[in-house]
Coordinates of C-alpha atoms and ligand atoms in Angstrom, one line a residue:
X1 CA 3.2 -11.5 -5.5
X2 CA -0.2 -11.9 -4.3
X3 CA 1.1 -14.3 -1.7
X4 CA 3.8 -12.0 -0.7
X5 CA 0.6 -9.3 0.0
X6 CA -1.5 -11.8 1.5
X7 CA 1.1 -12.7 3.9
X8 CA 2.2 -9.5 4.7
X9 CA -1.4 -8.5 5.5
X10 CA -2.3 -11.4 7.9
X11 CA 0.7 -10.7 9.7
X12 CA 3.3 -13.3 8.8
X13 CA 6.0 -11.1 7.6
X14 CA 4.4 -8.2 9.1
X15 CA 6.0 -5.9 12.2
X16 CA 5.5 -7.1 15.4
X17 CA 5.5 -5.0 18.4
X18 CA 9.4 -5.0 19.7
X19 CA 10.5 -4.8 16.4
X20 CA 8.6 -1.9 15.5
X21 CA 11.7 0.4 14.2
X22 CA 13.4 -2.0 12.4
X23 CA 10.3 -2.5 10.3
X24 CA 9.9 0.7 9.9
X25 CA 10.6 3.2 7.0
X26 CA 10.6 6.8 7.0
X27 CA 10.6 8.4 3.5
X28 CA 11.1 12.1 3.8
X29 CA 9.8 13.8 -0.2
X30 CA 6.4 12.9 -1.3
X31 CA 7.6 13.6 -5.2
X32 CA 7.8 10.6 -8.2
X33 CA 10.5 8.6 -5.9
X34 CA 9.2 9.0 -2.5
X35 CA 5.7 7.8 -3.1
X36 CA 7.4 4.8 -4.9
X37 CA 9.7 3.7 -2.3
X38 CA 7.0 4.2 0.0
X39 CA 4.6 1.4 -1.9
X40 CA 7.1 -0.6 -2.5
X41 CA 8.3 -0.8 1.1
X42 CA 4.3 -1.0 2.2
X43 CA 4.1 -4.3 0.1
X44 CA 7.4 -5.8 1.3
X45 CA 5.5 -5.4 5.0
X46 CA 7.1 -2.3 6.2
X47 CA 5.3 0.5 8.0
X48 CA 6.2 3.6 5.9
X49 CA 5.8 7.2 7.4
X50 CA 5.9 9.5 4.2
X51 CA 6.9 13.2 5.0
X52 CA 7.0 16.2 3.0
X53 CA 6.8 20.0 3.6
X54 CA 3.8 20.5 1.3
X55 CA 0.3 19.2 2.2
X56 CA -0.2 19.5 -1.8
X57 CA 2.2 16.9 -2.1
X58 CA 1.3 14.1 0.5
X59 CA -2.6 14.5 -1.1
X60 CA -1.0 13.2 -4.4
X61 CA 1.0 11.1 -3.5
X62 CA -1.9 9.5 -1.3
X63 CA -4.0 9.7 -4.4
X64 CA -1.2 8.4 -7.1
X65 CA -0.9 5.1 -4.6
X66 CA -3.9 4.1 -4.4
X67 CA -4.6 4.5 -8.0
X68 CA -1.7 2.6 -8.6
X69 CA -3.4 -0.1 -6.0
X70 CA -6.5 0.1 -7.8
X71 CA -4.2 -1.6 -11.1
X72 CA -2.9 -3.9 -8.9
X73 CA -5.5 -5.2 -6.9
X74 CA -7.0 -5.5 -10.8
X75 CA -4.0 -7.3 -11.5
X76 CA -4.2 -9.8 -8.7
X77 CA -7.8 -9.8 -8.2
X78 CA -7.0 -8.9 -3.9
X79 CA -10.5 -7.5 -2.1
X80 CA -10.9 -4.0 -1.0
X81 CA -9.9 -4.4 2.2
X82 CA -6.7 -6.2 1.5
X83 CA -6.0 -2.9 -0.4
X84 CA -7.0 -0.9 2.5
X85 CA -4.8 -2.8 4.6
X86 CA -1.7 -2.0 2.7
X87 CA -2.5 1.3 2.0
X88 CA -3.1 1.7 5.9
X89 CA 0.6 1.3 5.8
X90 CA 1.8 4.5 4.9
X91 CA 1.0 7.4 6.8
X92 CA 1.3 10.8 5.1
X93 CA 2.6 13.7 7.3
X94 CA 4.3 17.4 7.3
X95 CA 5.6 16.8 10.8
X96 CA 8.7 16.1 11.4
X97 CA 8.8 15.6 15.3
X98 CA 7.2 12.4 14.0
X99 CA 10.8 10.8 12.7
X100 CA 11.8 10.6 16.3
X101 CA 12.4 7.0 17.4
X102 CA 13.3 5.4 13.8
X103 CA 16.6 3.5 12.2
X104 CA 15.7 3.8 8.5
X105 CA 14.9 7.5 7.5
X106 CA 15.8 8.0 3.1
X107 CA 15.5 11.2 1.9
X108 CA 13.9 11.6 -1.8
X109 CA 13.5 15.6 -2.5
X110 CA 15.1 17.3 -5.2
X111 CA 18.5 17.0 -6.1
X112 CA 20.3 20.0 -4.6
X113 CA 23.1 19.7 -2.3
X114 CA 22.0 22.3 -0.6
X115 CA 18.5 21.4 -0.3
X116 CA 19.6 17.7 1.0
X117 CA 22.7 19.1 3.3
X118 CA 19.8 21.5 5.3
X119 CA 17.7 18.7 5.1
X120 CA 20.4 16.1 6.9
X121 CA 20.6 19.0 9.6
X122 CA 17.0 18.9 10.5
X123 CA 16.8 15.7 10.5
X124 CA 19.4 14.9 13.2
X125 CA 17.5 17.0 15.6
X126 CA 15.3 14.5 15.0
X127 CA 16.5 10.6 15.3
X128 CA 18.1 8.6 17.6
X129 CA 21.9 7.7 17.7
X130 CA 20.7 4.1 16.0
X131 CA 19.4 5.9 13.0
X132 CA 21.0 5.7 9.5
X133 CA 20.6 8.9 7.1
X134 CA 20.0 7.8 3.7
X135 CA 19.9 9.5 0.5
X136 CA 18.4 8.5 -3.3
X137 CA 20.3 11.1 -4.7
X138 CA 21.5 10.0 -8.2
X139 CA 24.9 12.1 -9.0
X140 CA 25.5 14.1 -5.9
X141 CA 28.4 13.5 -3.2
X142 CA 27.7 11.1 -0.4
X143 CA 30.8 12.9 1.7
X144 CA 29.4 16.2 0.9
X145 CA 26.1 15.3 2.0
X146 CA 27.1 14.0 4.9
X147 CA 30.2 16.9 5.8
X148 CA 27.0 18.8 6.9
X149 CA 26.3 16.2 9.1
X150 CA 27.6 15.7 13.6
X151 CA 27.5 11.9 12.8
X152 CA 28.9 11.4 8.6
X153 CA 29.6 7.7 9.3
X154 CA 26.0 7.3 9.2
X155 CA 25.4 9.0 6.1
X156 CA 25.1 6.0 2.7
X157 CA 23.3 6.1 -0.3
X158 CA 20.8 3.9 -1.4
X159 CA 19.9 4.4 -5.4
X160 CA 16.3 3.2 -6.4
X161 CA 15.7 3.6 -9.6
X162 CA 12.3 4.5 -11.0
X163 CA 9.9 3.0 -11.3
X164 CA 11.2 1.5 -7.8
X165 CA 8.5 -1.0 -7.3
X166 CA 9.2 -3.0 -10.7
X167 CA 13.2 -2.5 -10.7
X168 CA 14.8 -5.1 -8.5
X169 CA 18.4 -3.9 -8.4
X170 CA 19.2 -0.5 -5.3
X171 CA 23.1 0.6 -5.5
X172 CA 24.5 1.0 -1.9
X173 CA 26.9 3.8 -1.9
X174 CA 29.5 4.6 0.7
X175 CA 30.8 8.0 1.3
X176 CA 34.5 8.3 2.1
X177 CA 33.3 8.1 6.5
X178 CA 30.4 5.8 5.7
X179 CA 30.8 3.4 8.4
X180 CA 30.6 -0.7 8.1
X181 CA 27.7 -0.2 10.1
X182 CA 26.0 1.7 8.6
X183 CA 27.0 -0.2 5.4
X184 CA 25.4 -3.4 7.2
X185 CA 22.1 -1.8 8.1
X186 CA 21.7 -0.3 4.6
X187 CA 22.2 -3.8 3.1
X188 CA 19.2 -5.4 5.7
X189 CA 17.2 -2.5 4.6
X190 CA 17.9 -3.4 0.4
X191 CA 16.9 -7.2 1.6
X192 CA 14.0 -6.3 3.2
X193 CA 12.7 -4.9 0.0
X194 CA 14.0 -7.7 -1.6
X195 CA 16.5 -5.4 -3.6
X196 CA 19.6 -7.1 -5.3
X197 CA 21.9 -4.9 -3.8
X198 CA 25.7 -4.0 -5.5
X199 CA 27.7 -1.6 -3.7
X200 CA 29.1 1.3 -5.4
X201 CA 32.1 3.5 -4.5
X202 CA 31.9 7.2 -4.3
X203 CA 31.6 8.9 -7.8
X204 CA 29.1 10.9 -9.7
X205 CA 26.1 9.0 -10.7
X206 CA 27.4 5.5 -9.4
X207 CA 27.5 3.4 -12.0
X208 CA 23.5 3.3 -13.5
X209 CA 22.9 7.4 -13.9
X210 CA 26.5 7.8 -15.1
X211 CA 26.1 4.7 -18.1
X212 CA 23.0 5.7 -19.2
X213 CA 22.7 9.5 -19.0
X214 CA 24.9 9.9 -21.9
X215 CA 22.3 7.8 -24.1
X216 CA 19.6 9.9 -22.8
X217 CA 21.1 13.3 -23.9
X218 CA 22.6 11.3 -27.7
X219 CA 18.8 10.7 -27.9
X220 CA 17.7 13.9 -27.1
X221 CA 20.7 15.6 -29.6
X222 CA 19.5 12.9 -32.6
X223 CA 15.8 14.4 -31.6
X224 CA 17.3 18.4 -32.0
X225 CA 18.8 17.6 -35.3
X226 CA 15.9 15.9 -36.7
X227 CA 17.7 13.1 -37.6
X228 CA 14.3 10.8 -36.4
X229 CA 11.0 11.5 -34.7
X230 CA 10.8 10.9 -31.1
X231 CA 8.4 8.0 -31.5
X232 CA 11.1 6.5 -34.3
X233 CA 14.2 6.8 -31.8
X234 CA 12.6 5.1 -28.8
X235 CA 11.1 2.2 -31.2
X236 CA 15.0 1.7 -32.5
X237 CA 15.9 1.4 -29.1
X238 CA 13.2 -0.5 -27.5
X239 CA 13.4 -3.2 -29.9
X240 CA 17.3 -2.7 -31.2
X241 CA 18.5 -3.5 -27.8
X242 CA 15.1 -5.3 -25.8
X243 CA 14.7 -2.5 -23.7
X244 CA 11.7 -1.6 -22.4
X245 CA 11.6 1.6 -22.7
X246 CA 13.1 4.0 -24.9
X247 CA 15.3 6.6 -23.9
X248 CA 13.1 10.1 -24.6
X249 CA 10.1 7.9 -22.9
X250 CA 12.7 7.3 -20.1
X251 CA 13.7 11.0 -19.3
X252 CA 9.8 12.0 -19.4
X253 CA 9.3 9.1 -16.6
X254 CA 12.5 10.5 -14.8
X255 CA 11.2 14.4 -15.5
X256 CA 13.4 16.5 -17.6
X257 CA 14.2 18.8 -14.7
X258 CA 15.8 16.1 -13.2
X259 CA 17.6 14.8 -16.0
X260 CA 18.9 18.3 -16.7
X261 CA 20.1 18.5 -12.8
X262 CA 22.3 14.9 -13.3
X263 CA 23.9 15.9 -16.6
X264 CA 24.9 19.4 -15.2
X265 CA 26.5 17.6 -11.9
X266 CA 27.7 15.0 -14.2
X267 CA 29.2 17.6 -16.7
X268 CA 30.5 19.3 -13.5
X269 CA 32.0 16.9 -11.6
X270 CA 33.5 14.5 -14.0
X271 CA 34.6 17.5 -16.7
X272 CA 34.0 15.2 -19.6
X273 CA 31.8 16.8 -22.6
X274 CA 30.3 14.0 -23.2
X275 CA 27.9 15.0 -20.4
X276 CA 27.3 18.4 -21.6
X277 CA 23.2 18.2 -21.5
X278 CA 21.7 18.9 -25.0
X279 CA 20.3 22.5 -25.2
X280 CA 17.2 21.1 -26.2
X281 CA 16.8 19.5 -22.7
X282 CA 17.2 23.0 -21.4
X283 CA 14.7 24.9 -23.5
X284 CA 12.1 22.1 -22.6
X285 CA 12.6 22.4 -19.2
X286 CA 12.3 26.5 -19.9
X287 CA 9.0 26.0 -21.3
X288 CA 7.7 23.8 -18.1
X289 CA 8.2 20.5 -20.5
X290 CA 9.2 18.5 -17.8
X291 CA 7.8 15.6 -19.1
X292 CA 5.3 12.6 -17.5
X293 CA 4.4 15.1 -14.4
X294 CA 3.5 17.9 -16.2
X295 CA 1.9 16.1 -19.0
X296 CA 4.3 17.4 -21.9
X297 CA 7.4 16.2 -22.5
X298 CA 9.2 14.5 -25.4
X299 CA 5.6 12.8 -25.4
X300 CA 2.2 14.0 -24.4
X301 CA 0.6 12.6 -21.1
X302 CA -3.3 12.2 -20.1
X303 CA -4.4 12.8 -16.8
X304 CA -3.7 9.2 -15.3
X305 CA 0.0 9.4 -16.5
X306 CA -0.2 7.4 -19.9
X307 CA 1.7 8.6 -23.1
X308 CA -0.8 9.4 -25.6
X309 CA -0.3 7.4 -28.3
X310 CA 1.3 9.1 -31.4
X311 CA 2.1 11.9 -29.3
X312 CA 6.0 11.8 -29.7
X313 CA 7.7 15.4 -31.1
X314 CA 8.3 15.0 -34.9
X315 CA 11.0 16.3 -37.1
X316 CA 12.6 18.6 -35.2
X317 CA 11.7 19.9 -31.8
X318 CA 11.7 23.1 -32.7
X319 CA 8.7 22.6 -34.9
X320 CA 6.9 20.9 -32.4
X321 CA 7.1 24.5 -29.6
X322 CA 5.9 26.1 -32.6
X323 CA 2.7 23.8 -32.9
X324 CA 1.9 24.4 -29.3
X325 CA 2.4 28.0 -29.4
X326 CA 0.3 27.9 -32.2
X327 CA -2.5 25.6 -30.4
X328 CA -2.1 27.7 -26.8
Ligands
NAD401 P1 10.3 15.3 -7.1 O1 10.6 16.7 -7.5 O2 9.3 14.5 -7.9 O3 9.8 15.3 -5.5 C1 10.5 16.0 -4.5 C2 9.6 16.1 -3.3 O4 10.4 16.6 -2.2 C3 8.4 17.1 -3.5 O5 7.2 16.5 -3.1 C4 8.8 18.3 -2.6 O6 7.6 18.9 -2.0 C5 9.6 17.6 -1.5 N1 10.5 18.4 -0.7 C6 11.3 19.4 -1.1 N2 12.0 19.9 -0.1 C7 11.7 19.2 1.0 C8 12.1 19.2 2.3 N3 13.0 20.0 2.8 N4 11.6 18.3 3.2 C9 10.6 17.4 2.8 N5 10.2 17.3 1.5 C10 10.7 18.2 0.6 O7 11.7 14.6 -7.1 P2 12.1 13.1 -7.5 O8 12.1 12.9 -9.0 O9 11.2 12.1 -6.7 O10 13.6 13.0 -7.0 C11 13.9 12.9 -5.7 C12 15.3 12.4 -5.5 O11 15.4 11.0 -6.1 C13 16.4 13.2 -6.3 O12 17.6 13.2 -5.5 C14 16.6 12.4 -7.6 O13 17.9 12.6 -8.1 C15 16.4 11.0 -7.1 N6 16.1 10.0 -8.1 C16 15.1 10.3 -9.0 C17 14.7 9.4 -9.9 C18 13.6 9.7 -10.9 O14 13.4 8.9 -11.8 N7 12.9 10.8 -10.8 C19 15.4 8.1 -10.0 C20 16.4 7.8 -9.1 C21 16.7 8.8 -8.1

């Protein structure tokens, strides 16, 4: 990996001028996914221009990156200015006249058609004919997305999952006008950031959100009844099946908001109970339990992100809103 930086940062792998665009990634959402794919793109060599509409959220994500550097340059023992270099990289921004001029341009804000279909709009006042329009969504439509679109056979998918920089594997979806083209383009994007790429027809939440959501919410429901403690369930898990993380720890990574959002569309879309979310997910997102980002979630969080150990909900959930009523 080091080498992989090191190279990058003298140049080797780096962009050179007339190839500028293709090396080139604009990341528009500045939330938990965007600042992810943005570093992990930044250390594959790519210039990254990071957009968002809220100057709040660029200053975190500037601040969450570096500290994330900081652990890596710990890791690999790189100099300061090696981690300057990289984090030179990405530039943060609220404009969007920037965009102009760019092929790769993924979208990572919140999953709402309607947020993402305006968003599609905008953004092809802004790029060129060349340009592919890519989304991370995890359960919506691709040909929906792109229906709101001039040019839908530029419209794909491309489904990091979190944490991006540490999960090798980015599903390549095709809407039903999805061109081959754009198909192609998508693919050179997934190898330069080194992703294993499978390709995934249209249907909600490909094939990763749709296989493991259902575990997620089972989790959750085993939590409500108070069959086991949250810290019990993800230890069964973890080591039952070598994962490495369990599934309540999961959704807090994810954020419960957006857990809740895949199981509804799931639920919706597929009309199978078995992704009914669990009420408990719900209430928690009710209360502003939203898990890692918010510091409360099925497990408590300290101000650098790290579950606080012996933190998990006990017996039954419901006992555990009571406590922090009781503490609040
Ligand atoms: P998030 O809520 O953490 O961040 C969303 C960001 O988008 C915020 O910074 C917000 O200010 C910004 N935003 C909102 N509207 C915008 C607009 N019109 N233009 C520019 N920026 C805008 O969301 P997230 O968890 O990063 O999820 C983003 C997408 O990635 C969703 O579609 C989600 O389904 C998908 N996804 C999430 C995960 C995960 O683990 N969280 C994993 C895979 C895919």
């Amino acid at each position: 990996m080091k080498d992989e930086l090191l190279e990058m940062l003298v140049g080797k792998s780096g962009p050179s001028a007339n190839t500028l665009d293709h090396d080139k990634l604009v990341v528009v959402g500045a939330g938990t996914m965007g600042q992810r794919i943005s570093h992990a793109a930044a250390t594959k060599g790519m210039d990254v221009l990071l957009v968002d509409v809220s100057q709040d959220a660029l200053d975190a994500a500037s601040n969450n990156i570096k500290e994330t550097l900081d652990h890596e340059i710990e890791k690999w023992a790189l100099t300061t200015s090696e981690q300057k270099a990289l984090l030179s990289k990405i530039k943060f921004t609220t404009d969007f006249n920037q965009i102009a001029n760019q092929i790769y341009i993924i979208e990572a804000i919140p999953e709402s058609i309607e947020l993402k279909q305006n968003l599609f709009r905008e953004l092809e006042n802004h790029t060129i004919s060349e340009a592919i329009l890519i989304t991370n969504t995890s359960t919506l439509s691709i040909t929906e997305l792109a229906s709101a679109t001039r040019c839908p056979d530029k419209v794909i998918g491309m489904h990091f999952l979190n944490p991006v920089p540490k999960v090798s594997v980015v599903e390549i979806v095709r809407g039903v006008h999805t061109s081959d083209e754009t198909y192609h383009k998508a693919l050179a994007l997934a190898s330069k950031l080194d992703r294993s790429a499978i390709e995934v027809f249209e249907s909600p939440g490909y094939v990763t959100t749709r296989v493991i959501m259902p575990m997620v919410n089972e989790a959750v429901q085993v939590l409500m009844e108070g069959v086991a403690s949250a810290e019990d369930i993800d230890i069964a898990i973890r080591l039952g099946y070598e994962m490495n993380n369990g599934p309540l720890a999961m959704a807090d990574k994810i954020g419960l908001d957006t857990v809740l959002v895949w199981l509804d569309t799931l639920f919706h879309d597929l009309g199978d109970t078995k992704y009914r979310p669990c009420p408990l997910i719900r209430m928690m997102v009710r209360a502003g339990f939203l898990g890692v980002k918010s510091g409360q979630g099925f497990f408590r969080y300290d101000d650098d992100g790290e579950m606080i150990p012996g933190s998990g909900l006990t017996s039954t959930a419901l006992d555990r809103f009571r406590t922090v009523r009781k503490q609040s």
